[in-house]
Amino acid sequence: MLHPGRYERAQARPCTRKNTITQGPAPIAHAARNADASWREPHDLAEHLREVARLAVDFAARFGGSDWAHLAGLWHDLGKYRPRFQRYIRLASGFEANAHIRGEAGKAPHSTAGALLACDRFKEAGRVLAYLIAGHHAGLYDWNSENSSLEYRLQQQDSRSELDQALAAEPPAELLDSGTFQPDLRNIPGGRDGFALWLRLLFSCLVDADFLDTEAYMAPNQAEQRGLWPDLTTLLDQLDRHMTQLGNRVKRSSVNRLRAEILAQCRAKAAETPGLFSLTVPTGGGKTLSSLAFALEHAKRYDKRRVIYVIPYTSIIEQTADVFREIFGDAVIEHHSNAETEPTKENHKSRLACENWDAPIIVTTNVQFFESLFAARTSRCRKLHNIVDSVVVLDEAQLLPPEFLQPILDVLNLLTRHYGVSVVLSTATQPALSTREYFDASSNLRGLDGVREIVADPNALYFALERVRISLPTDWSSSVTWDDLADDLMQRSSVLAIVNRRDDARELWRRMPEGTLHLSALMCGAHRSQVIRSIKARLNEGIPTRVVSTQLVEAGVDVDFPVVYRALAGLDSLAQAAGRCNREGRLAQGEVVVFLPPQPAPPGLLRKGEDACRSVLHGYAGSTLDRALFAPYFERLYHACDLDAEGIGKLLEVDDQTLAVNFRTAAEKFRLIRDEDKAPVVVRYRGPDGTDDTIDTLLGTLKKHGPERWLMRKLQRYTVNIHRRDVTRLLAQGDVEETIPGLFAQVGDWLYHPDLGFNADGAPPPPASLIV
């Protein structure tokens, strides 16, 4: 069945009055033209304020913030009562009248009046409302930083004039009446440590309410598409049917019997009270569908609103979303940068749901999920209130970035303790995330405590699913040469070799025989996808297949090789590599060979992981993937890292007297992927046989019509991020051109190798290497 639409106001308002933009005396919030270019009835300002308040109250009710949300909604556009704004909107064209929803109403500022009224009315406590109201277009401000000072903005005479003029216009008294509201900051969820998240969630309620009510007036047909989704009971029934059909199709094997047992345990454990859970299952044990079954069962039992499946990389998210979409159809919203590239994966309704995550199943990335939880921008914050009362599955939890681990764990604790969120840490290699204290207090970890394991006996499960034998280096001080390694690989008919660097992958590939496949991030997404499809097809058909890859193949790429070679890396990476060997248990035992490459991993996290791995494995005589090794491994890794490298916790620490918080600075620093030193280059990848001209058509459209959202998303599949110094050199040589500011495109065909991807060396490769 369908649950009723949550946005009851999302209907076109009948034109019952004769006012036109230039005649109507009532203050208006927005104006727009009908399809026939006639002006529709203006959007009454008082009605807009009341409706935004009503929606914001509804959204905030789940975490006890309704009183704050009510006043924020009533006062967020108070500045629109000033004559300057009314003159602007009445004289504006239809296009300019759309400025509000597009965040372009800067010609008549209006978001300071309500913020200043809140400070006048409630003194320091009113600054909570000031943050919300003043930022509802531009995003949350810092209170008093050089970057973006809300304190400075409120002190300006223009801001005082905006409020005075708005009040002089005599808005309805009911809008200015704060009733019995008395701000009380003693009961904020999580206390002072939870202030920043609480305020950001209130901001989300206001922003989403404002967007939705504005949309109901500006685009009523679009608004009507919101809010009707299958309920979780219906989705659970669909999953049950799918699992029954899947059980009838798959071959009976020991691996599939264990997968069925894991699924049953997940369903049973879902009855436990909400909170923190771990799902520790070896790679290939069926974590994806089992964790989803847990999430849906748990959500149904405890009246959770949705399941949010968080995945580290887009290479995994597309695969997972396709699996979910096969089961649930359009109820799955895939929110990441590549989601719009396939019409079958995204439609208008799903794009709307991406804006505020009101769908029952969201599949998204670590970047989108966590950066939104620390965001300041309205577009990023808008969805946050819909995380409340949800089940969040963190897939491959060991890949949580160490340099942001402390603020991530802090926010997960707040969500589970105060906002009705259940979190599942799903991985084959559980990281050590419990609280730890050291002599040096700066190294302490405020961790996740009270995590409950879903699988009854993970050790027995690992023993039952042990499908490989791992060979470690006999001499930990002696590395192999690429020539010797290539000779070893050529003795194998089908083998996967995983190295730590893109340059290493190229060096090894060049020493391999013709027909060896290559995977690295220097290949565009369309190219990588095609190669992965080819690898899977060849393996399924029993065709000898040799592949040289960087670690990207370890991130959810479901391939099954009899032999895998892995350059020494973090212990979790070794486990992920082993998951690409004898995955389906067709062999009595697969073989994983760990080798020391000619060069160590590059400095940074990869090197720290390699060092921690050496530390726990050197001299160890037991199983390399013994679960007991992972806790000390991650403890060593995390101890070697600054777990809040950007000082996010300090930036979001509230001053007890002034309520000062550096929201915007924290948001700018909390970036899981930093690419300031890189630039995007669109490459001319033309498919495996060189005849696909899709990219030429896309680039031609870009040059003719300029950037459009759908077009830029499609071009992402053909984009490689390159160091800016290389792009600058190639631009000077005429090998790339700047198609639009900040986006470059390949000019010469030689710049993109049909096997290796982008060639940034600045000179054509040897002619023989270009023969396909």
Coordinates of C-alpha atoms in Angstrom, one line a residue, residues 367-368 467 524 553 652 664 706 737:
V367 CA 30.8 11.7 1.0
Q368 CA 27.1 12.7 0.6
R467 CA 38.3 -20.2 1.0
C524 CA 37.2 7.2 -16.8
V553 CA 39.0 -3.4 -7.6
L652 CA 31.6 23.2 16.3
R664 CA 30.5 27.5 7.8
G706 CA 26.5 25.2 -22.7
E737 CA 41.1 22.8 -24.1

